[in-house]
CSV table of C-alpha atoms in Angstrom, one decimal:
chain,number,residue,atom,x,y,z
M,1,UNK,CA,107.3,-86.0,-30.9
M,2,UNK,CA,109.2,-83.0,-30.1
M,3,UNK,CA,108.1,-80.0,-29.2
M,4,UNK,CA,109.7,-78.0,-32.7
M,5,UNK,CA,107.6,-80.9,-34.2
M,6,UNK,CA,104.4,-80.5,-33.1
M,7,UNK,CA,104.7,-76.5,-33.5
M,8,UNK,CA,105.6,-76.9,-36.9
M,9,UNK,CA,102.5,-79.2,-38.0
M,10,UNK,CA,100.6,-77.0,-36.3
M,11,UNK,CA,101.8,-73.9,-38.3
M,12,UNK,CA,100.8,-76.0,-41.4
M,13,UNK,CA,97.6,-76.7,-39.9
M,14,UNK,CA,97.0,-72.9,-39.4
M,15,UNK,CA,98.2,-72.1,-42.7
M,16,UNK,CA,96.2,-75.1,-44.2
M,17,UNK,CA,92.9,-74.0,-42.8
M,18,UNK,CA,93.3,-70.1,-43.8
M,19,UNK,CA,94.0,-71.5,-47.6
M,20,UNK,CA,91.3,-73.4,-47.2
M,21,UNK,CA,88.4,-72.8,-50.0
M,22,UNK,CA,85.3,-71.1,-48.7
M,23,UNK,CA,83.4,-74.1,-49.8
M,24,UNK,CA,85.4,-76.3,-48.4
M,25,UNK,CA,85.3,-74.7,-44.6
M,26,UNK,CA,83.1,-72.8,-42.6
M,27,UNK,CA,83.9,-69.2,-42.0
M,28,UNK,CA,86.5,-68.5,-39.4
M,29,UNK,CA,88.6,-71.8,-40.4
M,30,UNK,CA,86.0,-74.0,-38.6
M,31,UNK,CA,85.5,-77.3,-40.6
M,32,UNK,CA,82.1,-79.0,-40.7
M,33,UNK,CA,81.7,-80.5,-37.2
M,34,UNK,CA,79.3,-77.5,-36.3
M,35,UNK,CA,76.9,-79.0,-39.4
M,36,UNK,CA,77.6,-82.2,-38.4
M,37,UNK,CA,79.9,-83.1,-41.4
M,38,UNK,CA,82.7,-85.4,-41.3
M,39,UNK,CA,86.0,-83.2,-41.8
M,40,UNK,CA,88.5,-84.8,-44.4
M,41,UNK,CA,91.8,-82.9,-43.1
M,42,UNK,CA,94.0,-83.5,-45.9
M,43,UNK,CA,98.2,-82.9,-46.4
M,44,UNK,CA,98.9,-81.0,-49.9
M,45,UNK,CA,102.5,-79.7,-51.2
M,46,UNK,CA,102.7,-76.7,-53.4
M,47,UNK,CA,98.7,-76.6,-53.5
M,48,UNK,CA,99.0,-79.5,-55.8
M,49,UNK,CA,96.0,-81.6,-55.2
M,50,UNK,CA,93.7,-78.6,-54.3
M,51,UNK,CA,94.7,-76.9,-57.6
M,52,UNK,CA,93.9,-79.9,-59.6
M,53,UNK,CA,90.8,-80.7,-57.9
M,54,UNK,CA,90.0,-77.2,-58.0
M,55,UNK,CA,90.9,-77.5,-62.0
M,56,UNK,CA,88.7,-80.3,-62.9
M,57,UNK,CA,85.8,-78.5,-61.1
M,58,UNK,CA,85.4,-81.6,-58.5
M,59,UNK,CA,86.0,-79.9,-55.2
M,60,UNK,CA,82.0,-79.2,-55.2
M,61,UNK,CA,79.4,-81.3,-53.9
M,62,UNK,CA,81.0,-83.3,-51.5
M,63,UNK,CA,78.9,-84.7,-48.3
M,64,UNK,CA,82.0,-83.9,-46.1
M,65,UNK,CA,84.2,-81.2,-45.6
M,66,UNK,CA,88.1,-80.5,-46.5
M,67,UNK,CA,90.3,-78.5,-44.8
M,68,UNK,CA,93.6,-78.1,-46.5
M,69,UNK,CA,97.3,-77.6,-44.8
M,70,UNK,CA,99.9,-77.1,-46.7
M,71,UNK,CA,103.5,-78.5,-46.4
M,72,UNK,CA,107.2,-78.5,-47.9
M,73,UNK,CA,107.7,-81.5,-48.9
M,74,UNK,CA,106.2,-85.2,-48.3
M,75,UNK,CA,108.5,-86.0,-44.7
M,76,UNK,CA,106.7,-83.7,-42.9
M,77,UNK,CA,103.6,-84.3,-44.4
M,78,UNK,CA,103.6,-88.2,-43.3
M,79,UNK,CA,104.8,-86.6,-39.7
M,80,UNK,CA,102.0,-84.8,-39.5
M,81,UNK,CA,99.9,-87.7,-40.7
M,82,UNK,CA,101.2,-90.2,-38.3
M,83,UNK,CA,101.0,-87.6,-35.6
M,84,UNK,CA,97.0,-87.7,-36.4
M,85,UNK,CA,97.1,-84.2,-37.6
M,86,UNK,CA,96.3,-85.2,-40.5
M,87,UNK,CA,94.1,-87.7,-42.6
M,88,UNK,CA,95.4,-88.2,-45.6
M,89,UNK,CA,97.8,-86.7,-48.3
M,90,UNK,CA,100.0,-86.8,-51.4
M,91,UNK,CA,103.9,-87.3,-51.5
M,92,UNK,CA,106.2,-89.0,-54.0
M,93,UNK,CA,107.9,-92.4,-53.9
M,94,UNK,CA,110.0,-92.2,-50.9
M,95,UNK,CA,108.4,-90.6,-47.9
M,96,UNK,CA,106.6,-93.5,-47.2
M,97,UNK,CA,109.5,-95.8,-47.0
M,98,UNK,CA,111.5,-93.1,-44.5
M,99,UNK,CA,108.3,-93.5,-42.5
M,100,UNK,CA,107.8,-96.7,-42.7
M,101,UNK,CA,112.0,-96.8,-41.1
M,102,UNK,CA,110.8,-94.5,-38.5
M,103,UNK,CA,107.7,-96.6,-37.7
M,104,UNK,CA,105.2,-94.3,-38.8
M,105,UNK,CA,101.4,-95.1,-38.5
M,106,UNK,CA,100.6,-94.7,-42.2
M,107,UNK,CA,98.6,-96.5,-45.1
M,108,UNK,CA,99.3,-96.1,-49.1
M,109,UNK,CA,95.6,-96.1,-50.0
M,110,UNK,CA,96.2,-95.1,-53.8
M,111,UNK,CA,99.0,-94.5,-55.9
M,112,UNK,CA,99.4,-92.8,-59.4
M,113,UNK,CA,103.1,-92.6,-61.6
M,114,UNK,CA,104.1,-89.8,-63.8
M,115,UNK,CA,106.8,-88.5,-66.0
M,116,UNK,CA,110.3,-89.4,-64.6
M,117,UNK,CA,111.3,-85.8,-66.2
M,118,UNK,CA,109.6,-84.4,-63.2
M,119,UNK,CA,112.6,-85.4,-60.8
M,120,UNK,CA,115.8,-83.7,-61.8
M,121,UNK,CA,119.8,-82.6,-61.2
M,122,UNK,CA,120.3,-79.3,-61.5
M,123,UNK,CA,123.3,-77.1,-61.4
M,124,UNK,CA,124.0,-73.8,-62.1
M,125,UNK,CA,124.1,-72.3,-65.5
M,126,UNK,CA,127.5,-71.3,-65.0
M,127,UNK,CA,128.9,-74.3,-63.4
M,128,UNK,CA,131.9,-76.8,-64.7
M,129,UNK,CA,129.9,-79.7,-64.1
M,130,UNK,CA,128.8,-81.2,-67.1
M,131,UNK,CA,128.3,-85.2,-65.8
M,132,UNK,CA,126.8,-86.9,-62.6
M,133,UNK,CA,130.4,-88.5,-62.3
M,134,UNK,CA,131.6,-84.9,-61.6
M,135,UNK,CA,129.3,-84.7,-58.3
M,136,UNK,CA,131.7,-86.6,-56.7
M,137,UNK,CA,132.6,-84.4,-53.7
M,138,UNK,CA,130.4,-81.4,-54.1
M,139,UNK,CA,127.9,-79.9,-52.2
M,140,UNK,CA,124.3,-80.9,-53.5
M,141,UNK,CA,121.1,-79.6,-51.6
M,142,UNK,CA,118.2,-82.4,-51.0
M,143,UNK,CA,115.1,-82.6,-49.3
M,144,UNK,CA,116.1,-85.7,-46.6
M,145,UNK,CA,113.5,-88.7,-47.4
M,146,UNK,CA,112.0,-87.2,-50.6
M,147,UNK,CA,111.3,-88.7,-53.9
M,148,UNK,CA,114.9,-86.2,-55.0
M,149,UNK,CA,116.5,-88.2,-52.2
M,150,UNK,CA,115.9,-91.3,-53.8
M,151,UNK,CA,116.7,-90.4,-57.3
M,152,UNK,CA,120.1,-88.4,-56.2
M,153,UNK,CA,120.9,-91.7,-54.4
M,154,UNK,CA,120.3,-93.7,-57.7
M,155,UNK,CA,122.2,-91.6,-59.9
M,156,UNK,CA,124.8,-91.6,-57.7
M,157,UNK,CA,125.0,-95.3,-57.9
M,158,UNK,CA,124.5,-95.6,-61.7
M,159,UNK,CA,127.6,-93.5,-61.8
M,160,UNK,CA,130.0,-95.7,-58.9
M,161,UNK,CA,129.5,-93.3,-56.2
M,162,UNK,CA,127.7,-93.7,-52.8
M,163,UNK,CA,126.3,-90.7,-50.4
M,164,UNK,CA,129.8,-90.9,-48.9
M,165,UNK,CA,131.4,-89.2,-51.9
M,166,UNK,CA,129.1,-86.0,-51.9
M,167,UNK,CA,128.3,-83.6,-49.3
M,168,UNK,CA,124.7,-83.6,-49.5
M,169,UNK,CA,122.8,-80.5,-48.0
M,170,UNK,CA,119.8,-81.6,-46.2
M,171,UNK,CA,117.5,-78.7,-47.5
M,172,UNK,CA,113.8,-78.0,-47.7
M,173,UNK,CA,112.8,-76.4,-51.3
M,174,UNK,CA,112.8,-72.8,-50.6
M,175,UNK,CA,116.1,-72.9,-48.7
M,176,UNK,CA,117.4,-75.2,-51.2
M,177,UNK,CA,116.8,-72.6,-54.1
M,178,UNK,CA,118.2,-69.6,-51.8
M,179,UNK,CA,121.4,-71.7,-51.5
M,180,UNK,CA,121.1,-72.7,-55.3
M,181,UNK,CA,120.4,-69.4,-57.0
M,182,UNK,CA,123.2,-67.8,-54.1
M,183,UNK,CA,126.1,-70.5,-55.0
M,184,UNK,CA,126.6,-71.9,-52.1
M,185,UNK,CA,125.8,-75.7,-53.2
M,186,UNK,CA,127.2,-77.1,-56.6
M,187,UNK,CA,124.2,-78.8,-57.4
M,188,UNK,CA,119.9,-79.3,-56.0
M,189,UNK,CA,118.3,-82.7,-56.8
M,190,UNK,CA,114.6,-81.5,-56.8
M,191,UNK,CA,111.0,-82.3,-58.1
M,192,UNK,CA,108.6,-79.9,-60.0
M,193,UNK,CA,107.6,-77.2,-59.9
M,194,UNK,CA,110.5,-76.4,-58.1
M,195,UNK,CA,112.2,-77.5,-61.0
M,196,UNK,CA,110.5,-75.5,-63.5
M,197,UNK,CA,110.9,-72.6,-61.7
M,198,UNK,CA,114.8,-73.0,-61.1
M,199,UNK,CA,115.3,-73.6,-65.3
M,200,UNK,CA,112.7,-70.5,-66.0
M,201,UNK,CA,113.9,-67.9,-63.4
M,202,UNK,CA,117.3,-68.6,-62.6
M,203,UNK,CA,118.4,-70.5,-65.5
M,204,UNK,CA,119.2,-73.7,-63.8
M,205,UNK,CA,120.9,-76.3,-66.3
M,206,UNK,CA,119.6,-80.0,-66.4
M,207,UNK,CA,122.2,-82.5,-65.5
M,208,UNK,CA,120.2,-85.6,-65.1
M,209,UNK,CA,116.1,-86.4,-65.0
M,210,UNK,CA,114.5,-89.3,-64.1
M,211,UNK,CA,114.1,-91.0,-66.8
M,212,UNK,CA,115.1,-95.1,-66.7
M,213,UNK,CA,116.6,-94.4,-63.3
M,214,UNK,CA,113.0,-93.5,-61.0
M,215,UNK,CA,109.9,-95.1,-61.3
M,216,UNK,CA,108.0,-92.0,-61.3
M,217,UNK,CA,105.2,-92.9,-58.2
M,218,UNK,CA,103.1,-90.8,-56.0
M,219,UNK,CA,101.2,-92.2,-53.1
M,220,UNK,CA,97.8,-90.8,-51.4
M,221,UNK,CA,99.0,-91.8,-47.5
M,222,UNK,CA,96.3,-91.9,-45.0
M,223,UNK,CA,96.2,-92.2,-41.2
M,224,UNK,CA,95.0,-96.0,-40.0
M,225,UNK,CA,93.0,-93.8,-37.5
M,226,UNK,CA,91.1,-92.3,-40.2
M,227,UNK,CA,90.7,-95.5,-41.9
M,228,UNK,CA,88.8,-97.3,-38.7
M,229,UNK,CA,86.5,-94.4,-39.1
M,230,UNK,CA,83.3,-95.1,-41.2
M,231,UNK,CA,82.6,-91.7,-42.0
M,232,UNK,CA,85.9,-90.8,-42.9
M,233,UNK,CA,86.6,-94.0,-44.6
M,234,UNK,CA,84.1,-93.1,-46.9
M,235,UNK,CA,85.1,-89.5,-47.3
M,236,UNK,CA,88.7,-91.2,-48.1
M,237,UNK,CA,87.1,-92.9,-50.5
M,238,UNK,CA,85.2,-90.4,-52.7
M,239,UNK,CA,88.5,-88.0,-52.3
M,240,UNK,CA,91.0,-90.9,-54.1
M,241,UNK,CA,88.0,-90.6,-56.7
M,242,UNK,CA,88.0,-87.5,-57.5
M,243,UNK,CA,91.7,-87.0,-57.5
M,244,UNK,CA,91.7,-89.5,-60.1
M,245,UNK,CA,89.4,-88.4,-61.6
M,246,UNK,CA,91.2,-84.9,-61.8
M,247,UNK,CA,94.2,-86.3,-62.5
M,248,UNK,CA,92.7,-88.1,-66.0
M,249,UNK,CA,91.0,-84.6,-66.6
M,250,UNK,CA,94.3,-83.0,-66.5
M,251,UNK,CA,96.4,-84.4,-69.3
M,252,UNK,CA,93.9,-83.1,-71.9
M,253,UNK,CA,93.7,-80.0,-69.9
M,254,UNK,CA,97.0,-78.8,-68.9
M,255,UNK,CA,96.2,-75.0,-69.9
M,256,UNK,CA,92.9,-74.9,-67.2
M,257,UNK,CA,95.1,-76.8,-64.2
M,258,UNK,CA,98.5,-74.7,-64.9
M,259,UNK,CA,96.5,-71.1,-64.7
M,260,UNK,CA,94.7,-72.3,-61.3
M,261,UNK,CA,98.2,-73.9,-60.6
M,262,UNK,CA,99.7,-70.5,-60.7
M,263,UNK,CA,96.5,-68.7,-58.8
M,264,UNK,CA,97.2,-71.1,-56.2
M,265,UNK,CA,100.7,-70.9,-55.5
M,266,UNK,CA,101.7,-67.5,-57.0
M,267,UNK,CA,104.0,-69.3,-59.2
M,268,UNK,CA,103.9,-67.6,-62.5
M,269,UNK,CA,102.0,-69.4,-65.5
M,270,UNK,CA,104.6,-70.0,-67.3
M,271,UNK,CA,106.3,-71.9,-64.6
M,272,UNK,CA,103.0,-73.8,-63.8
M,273,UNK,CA,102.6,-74.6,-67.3
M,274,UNK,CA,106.2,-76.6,-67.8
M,275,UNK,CA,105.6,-78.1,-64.7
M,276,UNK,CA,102.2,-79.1,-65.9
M,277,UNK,CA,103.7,-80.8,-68.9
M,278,UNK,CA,105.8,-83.0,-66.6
M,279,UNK,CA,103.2,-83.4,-63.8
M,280,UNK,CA,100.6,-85.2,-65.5
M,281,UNK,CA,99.8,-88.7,-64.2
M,282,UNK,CA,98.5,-91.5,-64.5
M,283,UNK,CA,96.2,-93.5,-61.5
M,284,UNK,CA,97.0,-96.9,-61.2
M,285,UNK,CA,96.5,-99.9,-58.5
M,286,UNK,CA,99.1,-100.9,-55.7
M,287,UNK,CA,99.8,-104.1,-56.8
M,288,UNK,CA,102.6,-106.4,-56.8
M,289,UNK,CA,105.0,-104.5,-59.9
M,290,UNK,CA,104.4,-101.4,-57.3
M,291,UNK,CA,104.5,-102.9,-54.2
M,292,UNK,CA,107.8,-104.5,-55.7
M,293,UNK,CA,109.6,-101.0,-57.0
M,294,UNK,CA,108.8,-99.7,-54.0
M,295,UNK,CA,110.7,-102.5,-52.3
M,296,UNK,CA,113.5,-101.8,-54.5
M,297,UNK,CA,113.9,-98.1,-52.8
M,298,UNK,CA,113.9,-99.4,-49.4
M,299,UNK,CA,116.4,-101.7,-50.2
M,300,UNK,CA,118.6,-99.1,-51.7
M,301,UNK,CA,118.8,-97.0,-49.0
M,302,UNK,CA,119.2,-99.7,-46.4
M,303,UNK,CA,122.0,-101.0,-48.0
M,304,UNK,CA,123.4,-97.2,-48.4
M,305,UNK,CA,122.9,-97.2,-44.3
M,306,UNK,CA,120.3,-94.3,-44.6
M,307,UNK,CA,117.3,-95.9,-42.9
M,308,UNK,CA,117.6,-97.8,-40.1
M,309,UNK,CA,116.8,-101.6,-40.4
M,310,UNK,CA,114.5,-103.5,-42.8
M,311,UNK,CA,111.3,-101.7,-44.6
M,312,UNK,CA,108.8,-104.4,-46.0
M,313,UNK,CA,106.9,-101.7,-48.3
M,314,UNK,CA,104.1,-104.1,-48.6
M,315,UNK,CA,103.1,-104.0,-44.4
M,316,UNK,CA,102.2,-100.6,-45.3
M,317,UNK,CA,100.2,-100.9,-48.4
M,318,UNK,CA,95.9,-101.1,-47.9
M,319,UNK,CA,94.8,-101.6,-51.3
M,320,UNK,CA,91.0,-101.6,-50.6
M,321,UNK,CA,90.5,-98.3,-52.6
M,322,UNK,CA,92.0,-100.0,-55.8
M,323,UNK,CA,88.7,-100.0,-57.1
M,324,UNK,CA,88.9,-95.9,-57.5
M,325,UNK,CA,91.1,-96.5,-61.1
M,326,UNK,CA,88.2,-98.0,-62.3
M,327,UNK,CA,85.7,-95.3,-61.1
M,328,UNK,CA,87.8,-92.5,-62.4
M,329,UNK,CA,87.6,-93.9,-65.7
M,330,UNK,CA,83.6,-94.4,-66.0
């Protein structure tokens, strides 16, 4: 790992621990090895999973302690996971399969799918493009090995074009909306609610979603070193519960999780609350239909030359928390 790397994770470690909740850490950042605790050290984006856990009212009561770090997207996230900075943590359909290409030490533990509106083509509201086929050539800003990667790549290839017709801008979020909202790239393929808040505050103009092009999944990734642990093990286990749990809450609560949402992140509500509409989702078990779709990514972007090698999705998949759908549901 180099040494840009390692300082990064460990910014998001820092800033993970100081966003911590008091409840969830002792004073002074300190996790719950002092008590004797095991310490879940879990990978968020956007405060996602800690708002909606904090939402649903099931970040109390737990035997173990979380500490929470914070990250821009899900690549870095699964770095920092594979680095064992990390135990476990969210990201969208494709971070796992750039990881896997890189030869990441990760598991897919649980998985959940949501609205493919959530993934979206934007341009600017003044701006000539009015179809995907116009992309051809322009600059578009992506996050490299993000869920947006993935659905830019199959738009692109709905319409006849291939990554070698576009210039694509390899951008994290907040330096893809400066260049966005400044004009310097013709288009962003992003994921809420970074999307939300392009539309709201700066007017963004949907070119294309999701919708019958992404299969909408989300992954809980955890470290195989976490996983040989028995106490962690079982913290990972009562976590995926509760997030599920949280996440079934949410779709008949979507006013509750977009105001903590918003208290979170600083977004405003109104931005949280579109987002909301579009992030609510649905737990379901890695089995063969997702193992399979998943397959279908890693495919696409070998055969686009954007991985190197072969990705057999299903080397990465543990599916011994499959029983946490059910639980979530009791």
């Amino acid at each position: 790992m180099t040494r840009r790397l390692i300082a990064a994770l460990l910014i998001a470690l820092t800033a993970g621990t100081a966003c911590a909740s008091p409840e969830r850490s002792a004073p002074g950042g300190q996790d719950g090895a002092a008590s004797g605790r095991v310490t879940l050290r879990v990978g968020d984006q956007k405060a996602g999973s800690q708002a909606l856990l904090k939402a649903a009212g099931l970040l109390d009561g737990t035997s173990y302690a979380i500490t929470w770090a914070q990250f821009t997207s899900g690549p870095p996230l699964l770095e920092a996971v594979n680095a064992g900075a990390v135990d476990i943590g969210g990201v969208g359909n494709t971070p796992p399969v750039f990881a896997a290409a890189s030869g990441s030490k990760i598991k897919i533990v649980a998985a959940h799918r949501q609205s493919a509106k959530a993934s979206a083509i934007l341009v600017p509201p003044g701006s000539a493009i009015t179809s995907p086929a116009q992309l051809k050539g322009r600059k578009i800003a992506v996050a490299k090995g993000s869920s947006a990667h993935y659905h830019l790549l199959a738009v692109l290839k709905r319409e006849g074009l291939s990554f070698a017709d576009i210039q694509p801008q390899y951008l994290q979020p907040a330096d893809a909306l400066a260049a966005f909202s400044s004009g310097t790239v013709d288009a962003w393929a992003i994921w809420d609610p970074f999307t939300s808040q392009a539309v709201i505050e700066h007017k963004a103009r949907l070119l294309a979603d999701g919708e019958g092009v992404v299969n909408g999944l989300g992954f809980q990734v955890a470290a195989p070193a976490a996983l040989d642990d028995a106490g962690k093990r079982a913290a990972v286990g009562d976590y995926l519960t509760r997030l599920a749990k949280a996440r079934i809450w949410a779709a008949t609560h979507l006013d509750e999780w977009a105001k903590v949402w918003a208290r979170e992140t600083g977004l405003p509500v109104e931005v949280t609350n579109a987002a909301a509409a579009n992030a609510v989702a649905t737990p379901v078990v890695i089995d063969d239909s997702v193992v399979s779709s998943q397959q279908e990514i890693a495919d696409a972007f070998t055969a686009e030359g954007l991985i190197p090698g072969t990705v057999v999705f299903s080397q990465f998949v543990d599916d011994r928390f499959n029983d946490v759908v059910g639980k979530a549901q009791r």
